[in-house]
Short mmCIF file of C-alpha atoms in Angstrom, two decimals:
data_model
loop_
_atom_site.label_atom_id
_atom_site.label_comp_id
_atom_site.label_asym_id
_atom_site.label_seq_id
_atom_site.Cartn_x
_atom_site.Cartn_y
_atom_site.Cartn_z
CA MET N 1 94.41 85.17 112.37
CA ASP N 2 96.25 83.92 115.40
CA THR N 3 99.98 83.80 115.37
CA ILE N 4 99.75 80.04 115.90
CA GLU N 5 97.62 79.68 112.76
CA GLU N 6 100.00 81.91 110.81
CA LYS N 7 103.01 79.89 111.93
CA ALA N 8 101.25 76.64 110.99
CA LYS N 9 100.41 77.98 107.52
CA ILE N 10 103.97 79.21 107.01
CA LYS N 11 105.35 75.84 108.12
CA ALA N 12 103.00 73.98 105.75
CA ALA N 13 104.02 76.31 102.91
CA GLN N 14 107.71 75.69 103.63
CA ILE N 15 107.12 71.93 103.54
CA ASN N 16 105.24 72.28 100.25
CA ASN N 17 108.10 74.37 98.88
CA ALA N 18 110.64 71.65 99.71
CA LEU N 19 108.37 68.91 98.36
CA GLY N 20 107.80 70.89 95.17
CA PHE N 21 111.57 71.24 94.71
CA PHE N 22 112.00 67.48 95.12
CA ILE N 23 109.27 66.76 92.57
CA MET N 24 110.83 69.24 90.13
CA VAL N 25 114.25 67.60 90.47
CA PHE N 26 112.67 64.20 89.88
CA GLY N 27 111.00 65.61 86.75
CA VAL N 28 114.38 66.80 85.46
CA ILE N 29 115.81 63.31 86.08
CA VAL N 30 112.95 61.73 84.12
CA LEU N 31 113.50 64.18 81.26
CA PHE N 32 117.22 63.36 81.28
CA ALA N 33 116.40 59.63 81.21
CA MET N 34 114.47 60.28 78.00
CA ILE N 35 117.83 60.37 76.19
CA PHE N 36 118.51 56.72 76.96
CA THR N 37 115.24 55.26 75.69
CA GLU N 38 115.05 53.33 72.44
CA THR N 39 111.60 53.81 70.96
CA PHE N 40 109.52 56.85 70.15
CA VAL N 41 106.74 55.77 72.53
CA GLU N 42 109.19 55.49 75.43
CA ARG N 43 110.58 58.96 74.70
CA MET N 44 107.13 60.52 74.53
CA THR N 45 106.08 58.76 77.75
CA ASP N 46 109.18 60.03 79.57
CA MET N 47 108.71 63.52 78.16
CA VAL N 48 105.07 63.74 79.25
CA ALA N 49 105.85 62.32 82.70
CA GLY N 50 108.83 64.64 83.17
CA LEU N 51 106.94 67.74 82.07
CA LEU N 52 104.01 66.80 84.29
CA LEU N 53 106.29 66.39 87.30
CA LEU N 54 108.02 69.70 86.50
CA SER N 55 104.70 71.53 86.30
CA ILE N 56 103.36 69.99 89.51
CA GLY N 57 106.56 70.77 91.41
CA GLY N 58 106.71 74.29 90.00
CA GLY N 59 103.08 74.90 90.90
CA MET N 60 103.65 73.70 94.44
CA MET N 61 106.66 75.98 94.85
CA TRP N 62 104.83 78.96 93.33
CA LYS N 63 101.80 78.47 95.59
CA ALA N 64 103.98 78.02 98.68
CA LYS N 65 106.00 81.17 98.02
CA ARG N 66 102.80 83.11 97.31
CA THR N 67 101.27 81.92 100.60
CA ILE N 68 104.38 82.85 102.59
CA LYS N 69 104.52 86.28 100.97
CA LYS N 70 100.80 86.90 101.64
CA ILE N 71 101.05 85.95 105.31
CA LYS N 72 104.17 88.04 105.87
CA THR N 73 102.61 91.13 104.26
CA LYS N 74 99.50 90.72 106.44
CA LYS N 75 101.74 90.40 109.48
CA GLU N 76 103.52 93.70 108.70
CA GLN N 77 100.26 95.65 108.50
#
């Protein structure tokens, strides 16, 4: 791979890492908001939405860090 392609992939992974962090924080906020709901259906809706956002954000961060690590190990060889 070219160094330009490697830099572009690293930059995209860094952006995905930051976006994943934002989505995870938003998921935590939604889970915290679950406390202030009145009905069972509202609580379950907030819980499912919060957990879904947490898993999407965590997956994005995990994939981004894995991509960065893979590119940097290839670069060292």
